Amino acid sequence: MMNERGKIIIIVAPSGTGKSTLIKRLKEEFRELHWSVSFTTRKMRPDEVDGKHYFYISREEFIKKKDQGDFVEWAEVHGNFYGTSLGFVSTKIKNGFSLLFDLDVQGADNMKTQFGDEAQCIFISPPGIEALEERLRGRGTDSEDVIKLRLENARSELMRRDDYDYVVVNDELEQAYQDLRRIVGDILKI
Ligand code: ADP
Ligand code: 5GP
């Protein structure tokens, strides 16, 4: 008997919006969602674990994998490379497992082009640029240069907010989570 194919749920948000905080809760609640661990050339943050948050590889290794066709999508974001494993995605989807992704706008566009309505994108928006700056600084994980670059990129990412399937504003965290969990629940039932 053929399995029904799994769903692709993509969370997109400017850095500092609260995406990781919301995704952590989603993963705890929706145990049936499998998490796609991306490859990155970014340095590992102190609280991160190799193989859990990302697979951390060198630029040379990344380029080799890209040239071999190992990525279903990849992009340069804030000066680092990020890529999603083609093998992981195709095997899971084919076997009926639904996947949760954390991608930038380029990755979301790319997946939408390849998977059409099978990929549903949820854009998480901060209540404003000032709040975003406060959160990036408050998180305390990035240098001043990195914060500046991420804020600059956020301005162009925010202009894309109405281009996706759903938008959630992360002003008050609990409300944002309730909005997000309802959308994810709906997508999984489609
Ligand atoms: P992202 O993954 O989008 O880069 P994080 O989840 O790391 O963002 O959140 C950035 C910072 O903002 C963290 O310190 C987090 O605790 C905080 N934060 C997340 N959501 C909210 C919210 N609704 N109100 C205030 N601070 C928040
Ligand atoms: P961070 O360095 O804060 O973990 O992530 C920076 C940005 O890279 C975020 O917008 C995140 O969504 C994006 N990102 C993470 N993994 C991937 C991936 O595999 N592909 C793409 N296109 N973007 C990714």
Short mmCIF file of N, CA, C and O in Angstrom, two decimals, residues 51-187:
data_model
loop_
_atom_site.label_atom_id
_atom_site.label_comp_id
_atom_site.label_asym_id
_atom_site.label_seq_id
_atom_site.Cartn_x
_atom_site.Cartn_y
_atom_site.Cartn_z
N GLY A 51 24.95 18.43 15.17
CA GLY A 51 24.06 17.32 14.84
C GLY A 51 22.65 17.52 15.37
O GLY A 51 21.72 16.83 14.98
N LYS A 52 22.50 18.46 16.32
CA LYS A 52 21.16 18.75 16.86
C LYS A 52 20.66 20.07 16.27
O LYS A 52 19.57 20.13 15.69
N HIS A 53 21.42 21.13 16.45
CA HIS A 53 21.00 22.43 15.91
C HIS A 53 21.38 22.52 14.43
O HIS A 53 20.59 22.98 13.60
N TYR A 54 22.58 22.17 14.11
CA TYR A 54 23.09 22.12 12.73
C TYR A 54 24.15 21.06 12.67
O TYR A 54 24.67 20.61 13.70
N PHE A 55 24.55 20.70 11.43
CA PHE A 55 25.82 20.01 11.21
C PHE A 55 26.78 21.11 10.81
O PHE A 55 26.56 21.80 9.81
N TYR A 56 27.82 21.32 11.58
CA TYR A 56 28.76 22.42 11.35
C TYR A 56 29.91 21.91 10.48
O TYR A 56 30.65 20.99 10.89
N ILE A 57 30.05 22.49 9.29
CA ILE A 57 31.10 22.03 8.37
C ILE A 57 31.87 23.24 7.83
O ILE A 57 31.40 24.39 7.94
N SER A 58 33.02 22.97 7.22
CA SER A 58 33.84 24.07 6.67
C SER A 58 33.26 24.52 5.33
O SER A 58 32.43 23.82 4.73
N ARG A 59 33.71 25.67 4.84
CA ARG A 59 33.25 26.16 3.54
C ARG A 59 33.62 25.18 2.44
O ARG A 59 32.84 24.94 1.51
N GLU A 60 34.82 24.58 2.54
CA GLU A 60 35.28 23.62 1.52
C GLU A 60 34.35 22.40 1.49
O GLU A 60 33.93 21.95 0.43
N GLU A 61 34.03 21.89 2.68
CA GLU A 61 33.14 20.72 2.75
C GLU A 61 31.76 21.06 2.19
O GLU A 61 31.13 20.26 1.50
N PHE A 62 31.30 22.30 2.50
CA PHE A 62 29.97 22.71 2.04
C PHE A 62 29.94 22.75 0.51
O PHE A 62 29.01 22.21 -0.12
N ILE A 63 30.95 23.38 -0.07
CA ILE A 63 30.99 23.52 -1.54
C ILE A 63 31.04 22.15 -2.20
O ILE A 63 30.37 21.90 -3.20
N LYS A 64 31.79 21.23 -1.58
CA LYS A 64 31.88 19.87 -2.14
C LYS A 64 30.49 19.21 -2.12
O LYS A 64 30.05 18.64 -3.12
N LYS A 65 29.80 19.34 -1.01
CA LYS A 65 28.47 18.73 -0.90
C LYS A 65 27.49 19.36 -1.89
O LYS A 65 26.69 18.68 -2.53
N LYS A 66 27.58 20.68 -2.01
CA LYS A 66 26.70 21.39 -2.96
C LYS A 66 26.96 20.89 -4.39
O LYS A 66 26.02 20.58 -5.12
N ASP A 67 28.24 20.78 -4.75
CA ASP A 67 28.58 20.35 -6.11
C ASP A 67 28.17 18.91 -6.38
O ASP A 67 27.91 18.52 -7.51
N GLN A 68 28.13 18.10 -5.31
CA GLN A 68 27.69 16.70 -5.45
C GLN A 68 26.17 16.58 -5.56
O GLN A 68 25.64 15.50 -5.76
N GLY A 69 25.46 17.71 -5.34
CA GLY A 69 23.99 17.69 -5.40
C GLY A 69 23.37 17.16 -4.12
O GLY A 69 22.26 16.62 -4.13
N ASP A 70 24.08 17.32 -2.99
CA ASP A 70 23.56 16.79 -1.72
C ASP A 70 22.45 17.66 -1.12
O ASP A 70 21.80 17.24 -0.16
N PHE A 71 22.26 18.90 -1.61
CA PHE A 71 21.28 19.80 -0.99
C PHE A 71 20.04 19.97 -1.86
O PHE A 71 20.13 20.17 -3.07
N VAL A 72 18.87 19.92 -1.22
CA VAL A 72 17.62 20.19 -1.94
C VAL A 72 17.49 21.69 -2.14
O VAL A 72 16.87 22.16 -3.10
N GLU A 73 18.06 22.47 -1.24
CA GLU A 73 18.18 23.92 -1.37
C GLU A 73 19.35 24.36 -0.53
O GLU A 73 19.70 23.69 0.45
N TRP A 74 19.96 25.48 -0.91
CA TRP A 74 21.03 26.05 -0.09
C TRP A 74 21.03 27.56 -0.34
O TRP A 74 20.50 28.02 -1.36
N ALA A 75 21.60 28.31 0.59
CA ALA A 75 21.64 29.77 0.42
C ALA A 75 22.77 30.34 1.26
O ALA A 75 23.20 29.73 2.24
N GLU A 76 23.22 31.54 0.86
CA GLU A 76 24.15 32.28 1.70
C GLU A 76 23.31 33.26 2.50
O GLU A 76 22.55 34.05 1.94
N VAL A 77 23.39 33.17 3.82
CA VAL A 77 22.59 34.02 4.71
C VAL A 77 23.52 34.68 5.72
O VAL A 77 24.29 33.98 6.39
N HIS A 78 23.45 35.98 5.85
CA HIS A 78 24.30 36.74 6.78
C HIS A 78 25.78 36.32 6.66
O HIS A 78 26.48 36.17 7.66
N GLY A 79 26.23 36.06 5.44
CA GLY A 79 27.65 35.75 5.23
C GLY A 79 28.06 34.30 5.45
O GLY A 79 29.23 33.96 5.33
N ASN A 80 27.11 33.43 5.80
CA ASN A 80 27.43 32.00 5.96
C ASN A 80 26.56 31.17 5.02
O ASN A 80 25.50 31.61 4.60
N PHE A 81 27.03 29.94 4.72
CA PHE A 81 26.24 29.04 3.89
C PHE A 81 25.36 28.16 4.77
O PHE A 81 25.81 27.70 5.84
N TYR A 82 24.15 27.91 4.28
CA TYR A 82 23.21 27.00 4.96
C TYR A 82 22.59 26.09 3.90
O TYR A 82 22.23 26.58 2.82
N GLY A 83 22.44 24.81 4.17
CA GLY A 83 21.85 23.91 3.19
C GLY A 83 21.05 22.80 3.82
O GLY A 83 21.32 22.36 4.94
N THR A 84 20.04 22.34 3.08
CA THR A 84 19.13 21.28 3.55
C THR A 84 19.43 19.98 2.79
O THR A 84 19.50 20.00 1.56
N SER A 85 19.54 18.89 3.52
CA SER A 85 19.89 17.61 2.90
C SER A 85 18.77 17.07 2.01
O SER A 85 17.64 16.88 2.47
N LEU A 86 19.11 16.82 0.76
CA LEU A 86 18.14 16.27 -0.20
C LEU A 86 17.73 14.85 0.20
O LEU A 86 16.54 14.52 0.20
N GLY A 87 18.69 14.03 0.60
CA GLY A 87 18.41 12.63 0.95
C GLY A 87 17.43 12.53 2.10
O GLY A 87 16.45 11.77 2.05
N PHE A 88 17.67 13.34 3.14
CA PHE A 88 16.82 13.31 4.32
C PHE A 88 15.38 13.70 3.95
O PHE A 88 14.43 12.99 4.28
N VAL A 89 15.25 14.81 3.22
CA VAL A 89 13.91 15.31 2.89
C VAL A 89 13.15 14.32 2.01
O VAL A 89 12.01 13.95 2.32
N SER A 90 13.79 13.83 0.95
CA SER A 90 13.04 12.97 0.04
C SER A 90 12.64 11.66 0.70
O SER A 90 11.50 11.20 0.52
N THR A 91 13.53 11.08 1.52
CA THR A 91 13.19 9.80 2.17
C THR A 91 12.03 9.98 3.14
O THR A 91 11.07 9.21 3.15
N LYS A 92 12.12 11.03 3.97
CA LYS A 92 11.07 11.25 4.99
C LYS A 92 9.71 11.49 4.33
O LYS A 92 8.70 10.88 4.72
N ILE A 93 9.70 12.40 3.35
CA ILE A 93 8.42 12.76 2.71
C ILE A 93 7.79 11.54 2.04
O ILE A 93 6.59 11.28 2.16
N LYS A 94 8.63 10.81 1.33
CA LYS A 94 8.15 9.61 0.62
C LYS A 94 7.55 8.60 1.59
O LYS A 94 6.59 7.92 1.27
N ASN A 95 8.13 8.53 2.79
CA ASN A 95 7.63 7.55 3.77
C ASN A 95 6.52 8.10 4.66
O ASN A 95 6.17 7.50 5.67
N GLY A 96 6.00 9.28 4.30
CA GLY A 96 4.82 9.79 4.99
C GLY A 96 5.10 10.61 6.24
O GLY A 96 4.17 10.95 6.98
N PHE A 97 6.38 10.93 6.50
CA PHE A 97 6.69 11.74 7.68
C PHE A 97 6.62 13.23 7.34
O PHE A 97 7.19 13.66 6.33
N SER A 98 5.98 14.02 8.18
CA SER A 98 5.94 15.47 7.97
C SER A 98 7.17 16.11 8.58
O SER A 98 7.66 15.68 9.62
N LEU A 99 7.64 17.15 7.91
CA LEU A 99 8.92 17.79 8.30
C LEU A 99 8.74 19.25 8.67
O LEU A 99 7.94 19.96 8.05
N LEU A 100 9.52 19.67 9.64
CA LEU A 100 9.53 21.07 10.06
C LEU A 100 10.89 21.67 9.71
O LEU A 100 11.93 21.07 10.00
N PHE A 101 10.85 22.85 9.07
CA PHE A 101 12.08 23.52 8.63
C PHE A 101 12.17 24.93 9.18
O PHE A 101 11.16 25.61 9.30
N ASP A 102 13.39 25.36 9.38
CA ASP A 102 13.69 26.75 9.74
C ASP A 102 14.58 27.26 8.61
O ASP A 102 15.75 26.91 8.53
N LEU A 103 13.98 28.05 7.69
CA LEU A 103 14.74 28.49 6.51
C LEU A 103 14.67 30.00 6.35
O LEU A 103 13.75 30.65 6.85
N ASP A 104 15.60 30.57 5.61
CA ASP A 104 15.52 31.99 5.29
C ASP A 104 14.57 32.15 4.10
O ASP A 104 14.06 31.16 3.56
N VAL A 105 14.33 33.40 3.68
CA VAL A 105 13.36 33.64 2.60
C VAL A 105 13.75 32.95 1.29
O VAL A 105 12.89 32.42 0.58
N GLN A 106 15.05 32.90 1.00
CA GLN A 106 15.50 32.25 -0.24
C GLN A 106 15.19 30.75 -0.19
O GLN A 106 14.72 30.17 -1.17
N GLY A 107 15.46 30.13 0.96
CA GLY A 107 15.21 28.70 1.12
C GLY A 107 13.72 28.39 1.00
O GLY A 107 13.32 27.41 0.37
N ALA A 108 12.89 29.25 1.61
CA ALA A 108 11.44 29.05 1.56
C ALA A 108 10.95 29.16 0.11
O ALA A 108 10.16 28.32 -0.35
N ASP A 109 11.44 30.16 -0.61
CA ASP A 109 11.04 30.34 -2.02
C ASP A 109 11.42 29.12 -2.85
O ASP A 109 10.66 28.62 -3.68
N ASN A 110 12.63 28.66 -2.61
CA ASN A 110 13.16 27.53 -3.34
C ASN A 110 12.34 26.25 -3.11
O ASN A 110 12.03 25.52 -4.05
N MET A 111 11.97 26.02 -1.85
CA MET A 111 11.20 24.82 -1.51
C MET A 111 9.80 24.92 -2.11
O MET A 111 9.23 23.94 -2.56
N LYS A 112 9.25 26.12 -2.10
CA LYS A 112 7.91 26.35 -2.67
C LYS A 112 7.95 26.05 -4.18
O LYS A 112 7.02 25.46 -4.72
N THR A 113 9.02 26.48 -4.83
CA THR A 113 9.14 26.22 -6.27
C THR A 113 9.20 24.72 -6.53
O THR A 113 8.58 24.21 -7.47
N GLN A 114 9.93 23.99 -5.68
CA GLN A 114 10.10 22.55 -5.92
C GLN A 114 8.91 21.72 -5.46
O GLN A 114 8.57 20.74 -6.09
N PHE A 115 8.29 22.11 -4.34
CA PHE A 115 7.24 21.26 -3.75
C PHE A 115 5.83 21.82 -3.88
O PHE A 115 4.87 21.14 -3.52
N GLY A 116 5.68 23.06 -4.36
CA GLY A 116 4.35 23.66 -4.52
C GLY A 116 3.59 23.66 -3.21
O GLY A 116 4.15 23.95 -2.15
N ASP A 117 2.30 23.28 -3.27
CA ASP A 117 1.45 23.34 -2.08
C ASP A 117 1.81 22.30 -1.02
O ASP A 117 1.32 22.37 0.11
N GLU A 118 2.66 21.35 -1.39
CA GLU A 118 3.13 20.37 -0.40
C GLU A 118 3.96 21.08 0.67
O GLU A 118 4.13 20.58 1.78
N ALA A 119 4.53 22.25 0.31
CA ALA A 119 5.30 23.05 1.26
C ALA A 119 4.46 24.24 1.70
O ALA A 119 3.98 25.01 0.87
N GLN A 120 4.24 24.37 3.00
CA GLN A 120 3.46 25.48 3.54
C GLN A 120 4.39 26.36 4.38
O GLN A 120 5.06 25.87 5.30
N CYS A 121 4.42 27.67 4.04
CA CYS A 121 5.36 28.58 4.70
C CYS A 121 4.64 29.49 5.69
O CYS A 121 3.63 30.12 5.35
N ILE A 122 5.18 29.57 6.89
CA ILE A 122 4.62 30.45 7.92
C ILE A 122 5.67 31.52 8.22
O ILE A 122 6.78 31.19 8.66
N PHE A 123 5.32 32.78 7.97
CA PHE A 123 6.25 33.88 8.24
C PHE A 123 5.97 34.40 9.64
O PHE A 123 4.84 34.73 9.98
N ILE A 124 7.01 34.45 10.48
CA ILE A 124 6.85 35.03 11.82
C ILE A 124 7.44 36.42 11.76
O ILE A 124 8.61 36.60 11.38
N SER A 125 6.62 37.40 12.15
CA SER A 125 7.06 38.79 12.08
C SER A 125 7.26 39.35 13.49
O SER A 125 6.46 39.07 14.38
N PRO A 126 8.31 40.15 13.68
CA PRO A 126 8.41 40.85 14.98
C PRO A 126 7.40 42.00 14.97
O PRO A 126 6.96 42.41 13.90
N PRO A 127 7.04 42.55 16.14
CA PRO A 127 6.09 43.67 16.13
C PRO A 127 6.69 44.92 15.49
O PRO A 127 5.96 45.80 15.07
N GLY A 128 8.00 45.01 15.41
CA GLY A 128 8.66 46.17 14.78
C GLY A 128 10.16 45.99 14.81
O GLY A 128 10.68 45.09 15.48
N ILE A 129 10.86 46.85 14.08
CA ILE A 129 12.33 46.76 14.01
C ILE A 129 12.98 47.03 15.37
O ILE A 129 13.97 46.40 15.73
N GLU A 130 12.39 47.95 16.15
CA GLU A 130 12.98 48.28 17.46
C GLU A 130 12.94 47.06 18.38
O GLU A 130 13.91 46.76 19.07
N ALA A 131 11.79 46.37 18.36
CA ALA A 131 11.66 45.18 19.20
C ALA A 131 12.66 44.12 18.76
O ALA A 131 13.28 43.43 19.59
N LEU A 132 12.86 44.04 17.44
CA LEU A 132 13.79 43.04 16.91
C LEU A 132 15.21 43.34 17.40
O LEU A 132 15.94 42.44 17.84
N GLU A 133 15.59 44.60 17.34
CA GLU A 133 16.93 45.00 17.78
C GLU A 133 17.12 44.67 19.27
O GLU A 133 18.14 44.12 19.67
N GLU A 134 16.09 44.98 20.04
CA GLU A 134 16.13 44.68 21.48
C GLU A 134 16.33 43.19 21.73
O GLU A 134 17.12 42.79 22.58
N ARG A 135 15.62 42.37 20.95
CA ARG A 135 15.71 40.91 21.15
C ARG A 135 17.07 40.38 20.74
O ARG A 135 17.64 39.52 21.41
N LEU A 136 17.59 40.92 19.62
CA LEU A 136 18.91 40.46 19.17
C LEU A 136 19.97 40.79 20.21
O LEU A 136 20.84 39.98 20.51
N ARG A 137 19.89 42.00 20.76
CA ARG A 137 20.87 42.40 21.78
C ARG A 137 20.64 41.60 23.07
O ARG A 137 21.59 41.14 23.69
N GLY A 138 19.37 41.45 23.44
CA GLY A 138 19.02 40.76 24.68
C GLY A 138 19.47 39.31 24.66
O GLY A 138 19.83 38.75 25.70
N ARG A 139 19.48 38.70 23.47
CA ARG A 139 19.88 37.29 23.36
C ARG A 139 21.35 37.12 23.73
O ARG A 139 21.74 36.08 24.26
N GLY A 140 22.14 38.14 23.42
CA GLY A 140 23.55 38.13 23.84
C GLY A 140 24.42 37.09 23.17
O GLY A 140 25.45 36.69 23.71
N THR A 141 24.03 36.64 21.96
CA THR A 141 24.84 35.60 21.30
C THR A 141 25.68 36.15 20.15
O THR A 141 26.54 35.45 19.63
N ASP A 142 25.40 37.39 19.71
CA ASP A 142 26.04 37.88 18.50
C ASP A 142 26.83 39.17 18.75
O ASP A 142 26.45 39.98 19.60
N SER A 143 27.88 39.35 17.97
CA SER A 143 28.70 40.57 18.09
C SER A 143 27.94 41.74 17.49
O SER A 143 26.95 41.56 16.77
N GLU A 144 28.42 42.96 17.74
CA GLU A 144 27.79 44.17 17.23
C GLU A 144 27.70 44.13 15.69
O GLU A 144 26.66 44.46 15.12
N ASP A 145 28.77 43.69 15.03
CA ASP A 145 28.77 43.63 13.56
C ASP A 145 27.70 42.68 13.05
O ASP A 145 26.99 42.96 12.09
N VAL A 146 27.61 41.53 13.72
CA VAL A 146 26.63 40.52 13.31
C VAL A 146 25.21 41.06 13.53
O VAL A 146 24.33 40.91 12.68
N ILE A 147 25.00 41.75 14.65
CA ILE A 147 23.67 42.31 14.94
C ILE A 147 23.30 43.34 13.85
O ILE A 147 22.19 43.32 13.31
N LYS A 148 24.24 44.18 13.48
CA LYS A 148 23.98 45.20 12.45
C LYS A 148 23.60 44.56 11.13
O LYS A 148 22.64 44.97 10.48
N LEU A 149 24.35 43.53 10.74
CA LEU A 149 24.08 42.84 9.47
C LEU A 149 22.70 42.19 9.51
O LEU A 149 21.92 42.28 8.55
N ARG A 150 22.37 41.54 10.63
CA ARG A 150 21.09 40.85 10.74
C ARG A 150 19.92 41.84 10.71
O ARG A 150 18.87 41.56 10.14
N LEU A 151 20.13 43.03 11.30
CA LEU A 151 19.06 44.05 11.29
C LEU A 151 18.86 44.60 9.88
O LEU A 151 17.72 44.83 9.44
N GLU A 152 19.97 44.78 9.19
CA GLU A 152 19.90 45.29 7.82
C GLU A 152 19.14 44.29 6.94
O GLU A 152 18.24 44.66 6.18
N ASN A 153 19.48 43.00 7.09
CA ASN A 153 18.79 41.97 6.30
C ASN A 153 17.31 41.88 6.69
O ASN A 153 16.46 41.60 5.85
N ALA A 154 17.02 42.13 7.98
CA ALA A 154 15.63 42.02 8.45
C ALA A 154 14.72 43.00 7.70
O ALA A 154 13.58 42.67 7.40
N ARG A 155 15.25 44.18 7.40
CA ARG A 155 14.42 45.17 6.72
C ARG A 155 13.92 44.63 5.37
O ARG A 155 12.76 44.79 5.02
N SER A 156 14.80 43.97 4.62
CA SER A 156 14.34 43.44 3.33
C SER A 156 13.49 42.18 3.51
O SER A 156 12.53 41.96 2.77
N GLU A 157 13.82 41.37 4.53
CA GLU A 157 13.01 40.16 4.76
C GLU A 157 11.58 40.55 5.16
O GLU A 157 10.61 39.91 4.75
N LEU A 158 11.46 41.63 5.94
CA LEU A 158 10.12 42.05 6.40
C LEU A 158 9.23 42.50 5.25
O LEU A 158 8.01 42.38 5.31
N MET A 159 9.84 42.96 4.17
CA MET A 159 9.04 43.38 3.01
C MET A 159 8.40 42.18 2.32
O MET A 159 7.49 42.33 1.53
N ARG A 160 8.88 40.96 2.66
CA ARG A 160 8.33 39.76 2.04
C ARG A 160 7.20 39.14 2.87
O ARG A 160 6.70 38.08 2.51
N ARG A 161 6.84 39.75 3.99
CA ARG A 161 5.98 39.05 4.95
C ARG A 161 4.63 38.60 4.39
O ARG A 161 4.09 37.58 4.82
N ASP A 162 4.10 39.33 3.40
CA ASP A 162 2.78 38.94 2.88
C ASP A 162 2.86 37.97 1.70
O ASP A 162 1.85 37.67 1.07
N ASP A 163 4.06 37.50 1.39
CA ASP A 163 4.23 36.60 0.24
C ASP A 163 4.05 35.13 0.61
O ASP A 163 4.14 34.26 -0.26
N TYR A 164 3.84 34.84 1.89
CA TYR A 164 3.81 33.43 2.30
C TYR A 164 2.39 32.96 2.64
O TYR A 164 1.46 33.75 2.57
N ASP A 165 2.25 31.69 2.97
CA ASP A 165 0.91 31.12 3.18
C ASP A 165 0.25 31.65 4.44
O ASP A 165 -0.96 31.81 4.49
N TYR A 166 1.05 31.90 5.49
CA TYR A 166 0.52 32.38 6.77
C TYR A 166 1.48 33.40 7.38
O TYR A 166 2.69 33.32 7.14
N VAL A 167 0.93 34.32 8.19
CA VAL A 167 1.76 35.26 8.95
C VAL A 167 1.35 35.19 10.42
O VAL A 167 0.16 35.18 10.74
N VAL A 168 2.34 35.11 11.31
CA VAL A 168 2.09 35.20 12.75
C VAL A 168 2.94 36.34 13.28
O VAL A 168 4.13 36.42 12.98
N VAL A 169 2.34 37.24 14.06
CA VAL A 169 3.12 38.32 14.66
C VAL A 169 3.54 37.89 16.07
O VAL A 169 2.69 37.55 16.89
N ASN A 170 4.85 37.87 16.32
CA ASN A 170 5.32 37.50 17.65
C ASN A 170 5.52 38.76 18.48
O ASN A 170 6.64 39.26 18.62
N ASP A 171 4.37 39.24 19.02
CA ASP A 171 4.43 40.38 19.94
C ASP A 171 4.45 39.78 21.34
O ASP A 171 5.48 39.72 22.00
N GLU A 172 3.30 39.28 21.74
CA GLU A 172 3.22 38.60 23.04
C GLU A 172 3.45 37.11 22.75
O GLU A 172 2.75 36.51 21.93
N LEU A 173 4.46 36.54 23.40
CA LEU A 173 4.91 35.19 23.04
C LEU A 173 3.82 34.12 23.11
O LEU A 173 3.68 33.32 22.19
N GLU A 174 3.03 34.12 24.19
CA GLU A 174 2.03 33.07 24.36
C GLU A 174 0.97 33.15 23.24
O GLU A 174 0.58 32.12 22.68
N GLN A 175 0.54 34.37 22.92
CA GLN A 175 -0.45 34.54 21.85
C GLN A 175 0.12 34.06 20.52
O GLN A 175 -0.56 33.37 19.74
N ALA A 176 1.39 34.42 20.27
CA ALA A 176 2.03 34.01 19.00
C ALA A 176 2.08 32.48 18.93
O ALA A 176 1.80 31.89 17.89
N TYR A 177 2.41 31.84 20.06
CA TYR A 177 2.50 30.38 20.03
C TYR A 177 1.13 29.76 19.76
O TYR A 177 1.01 28.82 18.98
N GLN A 178 0.10 30.31 20.38
CA GLN A 178 -1.26 29.78 20.16
C GLN A 178 -1.65 29.91 18.69
O GLN A 178 -2.24 29.01 18.10
N ASP A 179 -1.32 31.06 18.08
CA ASP A 179 -1.63 31.26 16.65
C ASP A 179 -0.87 30.24 15.79
O ASP A 179 -1.43 29.64 14.88
N LEU A 180 0.40 30.06 16.14
CA LEU A 180 1.25 29.16 15.36
C LEU A 180 0.78 27.70 15.47
O LEU A 180 0.68 26.99 14.47
N ARG A 181 0.43 27.26 16.68
CA ARG A 181 0.05 25.86 16.87
C ARG A 181 -1.28 25.54 16.16
O ARG A 181 -1.48 24.44 15.66
N ARG A 182 -2.15 26.54 16.08
CA ARG A 182 -3.42 26.33 15.37
C ARG A 182 -3.14 26.13 13.86
O ARG A 182 -3.70 25.25 13.22
N ILE A 183 -2.26 26.97 13.31
CA ILE A 183 -1.92 26.87 11.89
C ILE A 183 -1.27 25.51 11.59
O ILE A 183 -1.64 24.83 10.63
N VAL A 184 -0.30 25.13 12.43
CA VAL A 184 0.39 23.85 12.21
C VAL A 184 -0.60 22.69 12.30
O VAL A 184 -0.59 21.77 11.46
N GLY A 185 -1.49 22.75 13.26
CA GLY A 185 -2.52 21.71 13.41
C GLY A 185 -3.37 21.62 12.14
O GLY A 185 -3.65 20.53 11.64
N ASP A 186 -3.75 22.77 11.60
CA ASP A 186 -4.56 22.80 10.38
C ASP A 186 -3.80 22.20 9.20
O ASP A 186 -4.35 21.43 8.42
N ILE A 187 -2.54 22.57 9.05
CA ILE A 187 -1.75 22.06 7.92
C ILE A 187 -1.62 20.53 8.01
O ILE A 187 -1.77 19.83 7.01
#
